[in-house]
PDB file of C-alpha atoms in Angstrom:
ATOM      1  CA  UNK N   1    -157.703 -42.007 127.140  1.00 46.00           C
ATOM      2  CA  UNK N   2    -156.554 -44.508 130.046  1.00 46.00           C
ATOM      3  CA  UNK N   3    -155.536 -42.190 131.925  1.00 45.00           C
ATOM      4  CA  UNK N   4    -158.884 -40.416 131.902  1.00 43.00           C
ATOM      5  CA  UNK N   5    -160.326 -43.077 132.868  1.00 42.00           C
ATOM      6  CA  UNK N   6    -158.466 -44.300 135.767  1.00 43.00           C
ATOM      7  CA  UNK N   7    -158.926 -40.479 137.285  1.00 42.00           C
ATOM      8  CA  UNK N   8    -162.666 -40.772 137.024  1.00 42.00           C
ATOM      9  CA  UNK N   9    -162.594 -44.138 137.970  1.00 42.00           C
ATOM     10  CA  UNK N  10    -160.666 -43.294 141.131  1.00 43.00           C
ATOM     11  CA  UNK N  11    -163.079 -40.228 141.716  1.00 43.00           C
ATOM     12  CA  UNK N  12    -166.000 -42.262 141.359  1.00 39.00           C
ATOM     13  CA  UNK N  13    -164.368 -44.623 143.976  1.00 44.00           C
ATOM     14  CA  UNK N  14    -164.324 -42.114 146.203  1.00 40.00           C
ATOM     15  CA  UNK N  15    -167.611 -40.840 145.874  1.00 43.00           C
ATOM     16  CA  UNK N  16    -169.251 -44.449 146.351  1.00 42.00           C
ATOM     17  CA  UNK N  17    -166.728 -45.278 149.304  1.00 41.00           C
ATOM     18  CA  UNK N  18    -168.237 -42.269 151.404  1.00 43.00           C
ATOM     19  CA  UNK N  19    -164.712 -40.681 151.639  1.00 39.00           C
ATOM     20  CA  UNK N  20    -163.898 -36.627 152.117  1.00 36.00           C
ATOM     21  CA  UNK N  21    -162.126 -35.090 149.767  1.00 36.00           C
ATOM     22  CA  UNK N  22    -160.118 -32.345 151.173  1.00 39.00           C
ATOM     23  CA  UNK N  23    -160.793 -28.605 149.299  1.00 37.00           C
ATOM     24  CA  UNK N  24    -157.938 -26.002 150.170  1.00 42.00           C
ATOM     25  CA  UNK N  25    -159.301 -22.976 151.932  1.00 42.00           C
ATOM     26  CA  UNK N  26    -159.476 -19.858 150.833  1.00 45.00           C
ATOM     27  CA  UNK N  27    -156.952 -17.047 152.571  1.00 51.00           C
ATOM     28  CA  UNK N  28    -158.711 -15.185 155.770  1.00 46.00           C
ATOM     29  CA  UNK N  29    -158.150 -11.812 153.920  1.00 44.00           C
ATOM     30  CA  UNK N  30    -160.687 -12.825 150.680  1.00 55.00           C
ATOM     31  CA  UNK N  31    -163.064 -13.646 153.465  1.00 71.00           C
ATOM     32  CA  UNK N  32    -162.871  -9.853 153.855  1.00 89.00           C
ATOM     33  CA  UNK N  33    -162.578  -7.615 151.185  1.00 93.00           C
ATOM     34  CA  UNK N  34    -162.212  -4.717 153.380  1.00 94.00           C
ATOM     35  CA  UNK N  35    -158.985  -5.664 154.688  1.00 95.00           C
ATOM     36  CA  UNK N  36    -156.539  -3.101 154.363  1.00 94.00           C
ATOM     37  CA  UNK N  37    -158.860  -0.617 153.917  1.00 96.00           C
ATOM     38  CA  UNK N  38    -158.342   2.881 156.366  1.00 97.00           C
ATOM     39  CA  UNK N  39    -160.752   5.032 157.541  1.00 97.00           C
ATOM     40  CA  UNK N  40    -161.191   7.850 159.439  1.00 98.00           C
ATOM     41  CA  UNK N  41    -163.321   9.941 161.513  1.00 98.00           C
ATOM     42  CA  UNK N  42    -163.835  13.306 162.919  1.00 98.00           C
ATOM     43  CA  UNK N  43    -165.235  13.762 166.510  1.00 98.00           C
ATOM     44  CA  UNK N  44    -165.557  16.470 169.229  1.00 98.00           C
ATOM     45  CA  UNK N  45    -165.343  19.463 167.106  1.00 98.00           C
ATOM     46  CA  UNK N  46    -164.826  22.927 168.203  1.00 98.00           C
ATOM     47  CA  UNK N  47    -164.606  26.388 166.963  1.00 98.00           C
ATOM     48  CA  UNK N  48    -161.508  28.266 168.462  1.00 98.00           C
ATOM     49  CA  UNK N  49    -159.375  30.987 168.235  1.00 98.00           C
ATOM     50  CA  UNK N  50    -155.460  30.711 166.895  1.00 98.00           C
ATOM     51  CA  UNK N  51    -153.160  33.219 167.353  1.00 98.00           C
ATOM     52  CA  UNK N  52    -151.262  34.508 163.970  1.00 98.00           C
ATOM     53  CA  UNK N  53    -148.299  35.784 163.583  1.00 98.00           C
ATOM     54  CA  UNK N  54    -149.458  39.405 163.831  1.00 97.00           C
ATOM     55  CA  UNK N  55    -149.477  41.774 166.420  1.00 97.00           C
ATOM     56  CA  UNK N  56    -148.924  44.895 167.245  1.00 96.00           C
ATOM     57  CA  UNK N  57    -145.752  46.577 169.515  1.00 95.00           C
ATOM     58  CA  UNK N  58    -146.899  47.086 173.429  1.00 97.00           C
ATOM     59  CA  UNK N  59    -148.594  49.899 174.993  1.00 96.00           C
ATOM     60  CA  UNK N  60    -148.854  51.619 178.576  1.00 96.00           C
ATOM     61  CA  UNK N  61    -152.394  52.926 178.411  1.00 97.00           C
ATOM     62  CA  UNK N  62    -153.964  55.528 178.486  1.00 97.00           C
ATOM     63  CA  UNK N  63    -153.663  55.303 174.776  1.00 96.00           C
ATOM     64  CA  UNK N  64    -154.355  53.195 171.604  1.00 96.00           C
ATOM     65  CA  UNK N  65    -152.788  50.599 169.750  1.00 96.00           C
ATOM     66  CA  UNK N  66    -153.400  49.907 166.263  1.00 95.00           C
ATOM     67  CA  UNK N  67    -152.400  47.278 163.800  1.00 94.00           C
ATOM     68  CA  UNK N  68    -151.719  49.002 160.277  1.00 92.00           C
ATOM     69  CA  UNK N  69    -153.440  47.394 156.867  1.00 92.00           C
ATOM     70  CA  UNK N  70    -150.698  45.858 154.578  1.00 93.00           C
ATOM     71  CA  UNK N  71    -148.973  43.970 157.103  1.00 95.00           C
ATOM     72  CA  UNK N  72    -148.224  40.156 156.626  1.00 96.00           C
ATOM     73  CA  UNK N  73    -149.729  37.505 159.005  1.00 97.00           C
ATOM     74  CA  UNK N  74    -149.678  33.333 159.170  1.00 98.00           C
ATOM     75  CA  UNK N  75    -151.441  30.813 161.086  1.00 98.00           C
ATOM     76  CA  UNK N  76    -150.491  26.790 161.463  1.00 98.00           C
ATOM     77  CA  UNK N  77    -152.221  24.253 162.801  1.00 98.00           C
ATOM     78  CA  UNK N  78    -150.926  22.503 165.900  1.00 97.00           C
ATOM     79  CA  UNK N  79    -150.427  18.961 165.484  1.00 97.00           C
ATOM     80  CA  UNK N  80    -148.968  15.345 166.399  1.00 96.00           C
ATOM     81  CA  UNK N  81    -145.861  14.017 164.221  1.00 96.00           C
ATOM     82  CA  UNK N  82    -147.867  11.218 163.697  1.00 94.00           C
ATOM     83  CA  UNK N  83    -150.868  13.007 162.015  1.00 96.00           C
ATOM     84  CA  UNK N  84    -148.315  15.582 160.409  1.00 96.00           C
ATOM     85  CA  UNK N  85    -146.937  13.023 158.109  1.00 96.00           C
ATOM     86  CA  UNK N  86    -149.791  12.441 156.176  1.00 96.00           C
ATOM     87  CA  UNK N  87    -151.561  16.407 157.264  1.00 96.00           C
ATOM     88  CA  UNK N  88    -152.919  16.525 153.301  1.00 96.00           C
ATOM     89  CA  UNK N  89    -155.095  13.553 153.668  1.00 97.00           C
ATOM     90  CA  UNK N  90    -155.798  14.233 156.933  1.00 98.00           C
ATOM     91  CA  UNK N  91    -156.816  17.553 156.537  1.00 98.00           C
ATOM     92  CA  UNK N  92    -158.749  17.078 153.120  1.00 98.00           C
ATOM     93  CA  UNK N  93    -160.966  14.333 154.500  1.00 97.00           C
ATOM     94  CA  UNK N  94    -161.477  16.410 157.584  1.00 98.00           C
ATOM     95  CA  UNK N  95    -162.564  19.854 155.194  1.00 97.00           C
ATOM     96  CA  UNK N  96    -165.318  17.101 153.455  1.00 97.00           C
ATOM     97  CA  UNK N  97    -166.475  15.676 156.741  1.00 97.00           C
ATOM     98  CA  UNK N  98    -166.529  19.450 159.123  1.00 97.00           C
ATOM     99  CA  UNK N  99    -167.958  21.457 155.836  1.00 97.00           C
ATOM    100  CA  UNK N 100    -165.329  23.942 155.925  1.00 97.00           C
ATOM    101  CA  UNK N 101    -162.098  24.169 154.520  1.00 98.00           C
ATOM    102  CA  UNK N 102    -159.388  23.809 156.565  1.00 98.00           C
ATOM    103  CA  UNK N 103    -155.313  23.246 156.438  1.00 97.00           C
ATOM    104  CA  UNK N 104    -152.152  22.972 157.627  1.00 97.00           C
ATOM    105  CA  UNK N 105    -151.310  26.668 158.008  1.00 97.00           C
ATOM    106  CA  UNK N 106    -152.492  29.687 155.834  1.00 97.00           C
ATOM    107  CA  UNK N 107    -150.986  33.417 155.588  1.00 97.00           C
ATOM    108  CA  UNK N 108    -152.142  36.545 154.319  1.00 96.00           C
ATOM    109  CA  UNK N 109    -151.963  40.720 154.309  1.00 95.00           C
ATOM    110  CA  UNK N 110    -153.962  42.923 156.511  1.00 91.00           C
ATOM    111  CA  UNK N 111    -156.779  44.627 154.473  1.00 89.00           C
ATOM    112  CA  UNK N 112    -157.803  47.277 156.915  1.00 90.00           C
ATOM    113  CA  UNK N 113    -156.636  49.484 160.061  1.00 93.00           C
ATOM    114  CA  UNK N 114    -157.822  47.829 163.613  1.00 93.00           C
ATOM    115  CA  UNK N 115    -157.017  50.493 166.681  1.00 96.00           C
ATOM    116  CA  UNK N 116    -158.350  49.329 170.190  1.00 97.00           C
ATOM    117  CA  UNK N 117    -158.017  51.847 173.259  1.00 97.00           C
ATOM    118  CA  UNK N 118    -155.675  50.668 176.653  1.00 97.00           C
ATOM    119  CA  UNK N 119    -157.256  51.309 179.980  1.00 97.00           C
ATOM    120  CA  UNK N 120    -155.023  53.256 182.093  1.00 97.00           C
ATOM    121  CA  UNK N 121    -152.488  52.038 183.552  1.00 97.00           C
ATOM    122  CA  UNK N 122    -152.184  48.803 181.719  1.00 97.00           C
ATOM    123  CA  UNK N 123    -149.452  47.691 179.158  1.00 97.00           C
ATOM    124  CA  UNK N 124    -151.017  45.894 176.465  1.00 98.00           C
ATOM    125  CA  UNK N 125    -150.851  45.060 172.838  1.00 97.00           C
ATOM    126  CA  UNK N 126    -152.912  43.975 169.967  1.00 97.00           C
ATOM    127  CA  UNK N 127    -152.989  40.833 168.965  1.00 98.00           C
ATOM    128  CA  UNK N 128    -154.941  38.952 165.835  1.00 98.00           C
ATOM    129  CA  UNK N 129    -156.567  35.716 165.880  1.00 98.00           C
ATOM    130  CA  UNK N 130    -157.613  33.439 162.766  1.00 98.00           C
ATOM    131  CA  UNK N 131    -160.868  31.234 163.740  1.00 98.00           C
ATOM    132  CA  UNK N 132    -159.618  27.753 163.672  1.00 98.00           C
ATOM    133  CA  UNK N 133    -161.428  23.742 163.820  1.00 98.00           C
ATOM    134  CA  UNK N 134    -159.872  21.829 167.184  1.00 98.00           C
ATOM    135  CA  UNK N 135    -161.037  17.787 166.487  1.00 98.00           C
ATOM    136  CA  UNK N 136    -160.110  14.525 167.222  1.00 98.00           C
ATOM    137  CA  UNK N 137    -158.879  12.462 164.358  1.00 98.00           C
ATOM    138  CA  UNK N 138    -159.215   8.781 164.589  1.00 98.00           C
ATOM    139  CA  UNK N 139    -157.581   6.636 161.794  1.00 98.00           C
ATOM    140  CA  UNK N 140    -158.862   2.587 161.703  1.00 98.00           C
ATOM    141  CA  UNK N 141    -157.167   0.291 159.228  1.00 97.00           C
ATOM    142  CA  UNK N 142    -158.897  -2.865 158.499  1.00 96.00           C
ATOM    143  CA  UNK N 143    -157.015  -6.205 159.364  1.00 96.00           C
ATOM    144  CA  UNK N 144    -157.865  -9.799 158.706  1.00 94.00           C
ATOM    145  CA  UNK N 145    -160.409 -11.263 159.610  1.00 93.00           C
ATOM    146  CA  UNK N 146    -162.211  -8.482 159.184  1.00 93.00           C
ATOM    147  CA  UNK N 147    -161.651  -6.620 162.453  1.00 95.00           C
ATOM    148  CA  UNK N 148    -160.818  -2.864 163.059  1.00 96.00           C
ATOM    149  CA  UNK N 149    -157.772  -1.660 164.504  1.00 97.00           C
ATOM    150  CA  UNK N 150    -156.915   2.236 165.732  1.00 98.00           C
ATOM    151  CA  UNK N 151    -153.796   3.007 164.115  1.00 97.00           C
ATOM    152  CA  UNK N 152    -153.982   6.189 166.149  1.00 98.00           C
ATOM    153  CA  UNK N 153    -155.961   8.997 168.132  1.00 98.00           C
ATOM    154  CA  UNK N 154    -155.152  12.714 168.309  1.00 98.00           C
ATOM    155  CA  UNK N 155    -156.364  15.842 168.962  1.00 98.00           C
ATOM    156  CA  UNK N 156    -156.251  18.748 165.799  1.00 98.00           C
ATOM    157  CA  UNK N 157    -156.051  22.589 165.548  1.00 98.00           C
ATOM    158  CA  UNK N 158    -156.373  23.311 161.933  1.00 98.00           C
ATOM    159  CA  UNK N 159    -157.303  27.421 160.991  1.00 98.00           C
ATOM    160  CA  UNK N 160    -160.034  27.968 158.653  1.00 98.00           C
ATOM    161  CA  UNK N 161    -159.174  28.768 155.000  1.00 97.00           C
ATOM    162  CA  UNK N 162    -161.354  31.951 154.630  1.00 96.00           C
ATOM    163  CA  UNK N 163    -160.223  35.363 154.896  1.00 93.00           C
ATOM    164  CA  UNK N 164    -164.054  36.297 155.051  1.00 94.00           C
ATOM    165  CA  UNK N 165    -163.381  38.953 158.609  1.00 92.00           C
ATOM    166  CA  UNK N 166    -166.064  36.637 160.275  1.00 96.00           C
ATOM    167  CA  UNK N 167    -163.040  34.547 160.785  1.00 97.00           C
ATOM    168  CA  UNK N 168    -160.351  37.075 161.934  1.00 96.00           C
ATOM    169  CA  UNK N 169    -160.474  38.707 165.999  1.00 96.00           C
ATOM    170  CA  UNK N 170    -158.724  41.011 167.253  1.00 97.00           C
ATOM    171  CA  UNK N 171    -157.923  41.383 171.497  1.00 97.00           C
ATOM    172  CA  UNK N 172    -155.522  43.710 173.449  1.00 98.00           C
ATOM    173  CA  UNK N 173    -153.244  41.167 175.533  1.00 97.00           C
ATOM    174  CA  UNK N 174    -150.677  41.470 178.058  1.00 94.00           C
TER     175      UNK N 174
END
């Protein structure tokens, strides 16, 4: 009980004397609840055209080319190192954000028969393209106190998921 009393005697000393008492701060980081929080955005997006790994022997025209149904094709997305090592996240918050699925690479069989004709005199050859998403992905971590920092910027080519033919063309090249 004296003890007690002595405390809150002292405190009330304090209190009449006009004195500060001095309250320990709380850390920069509760200030913020955000803080170590990452985000990341999608910008200047583009529909192109990837080339797959399918495509047909050359041709000295006049004549046709064709690329036969039932062979094998694949497609991967072109890529920094940086964004590479974390593609699933990357790539599964970019699918949400463009509306389409897209993804690090993607292979499949030719369903039908595609023949295009070679001018004369020309060597060509028939090559298949998968539709693809080009972007720039910007990731932003959160840091104390309460500021945003770019942990990095870089440009995407990720091919669509579908097989829908919508997203498959096919070109004679050189």
């Amino acid at each position: 009980m004296k003890r007690r009393f002595v405390s809150s005697a002292a405190a009330l000393g304090l209190a009449l004397s006009g004195a500060t008492a001095v309250v320990a701060a709380t850390p920069a980081s509760a200030a913020c609840s955000e803080v170590g929080n990452v985000y990341y955005s999608f910008s200047s997006v583009s529909t192109v055209w990837k080339r797959t790994s399918l495509s047909s022997s050359y041709v000295k025209g006049p004549g046709s080319v064709t690329l036969t149904k039932g062979r094998t094709w694949n497609v991967q997305a072109s890529m920094t190192a940086t964004v590479s090592a974390e593609a699933g996240v990357v790539f599964a918050k970019a699918s949400t954000s463009l509306g389409i699925t897209v993804g690090a690479g993607y292979s499949g069989t030719q369903s039908f028969a595609y023949t295009l004709n070679v001018p004369r005199g020309e060597t060509k050859r028939l090559q298949q393209y998968k539709a693809a998403k080009r972007f720039v992905v910007t990731k932003k971590r959160i840091v104390a106190p309460c500021s945003t920092v770019v942990v990095y910027r870089s440009t995407v080519t990720a091919p669509v998921k579908s097989t829908a033919d919508r997203y498959f063309k096919y070109a004679l090249v050189s």
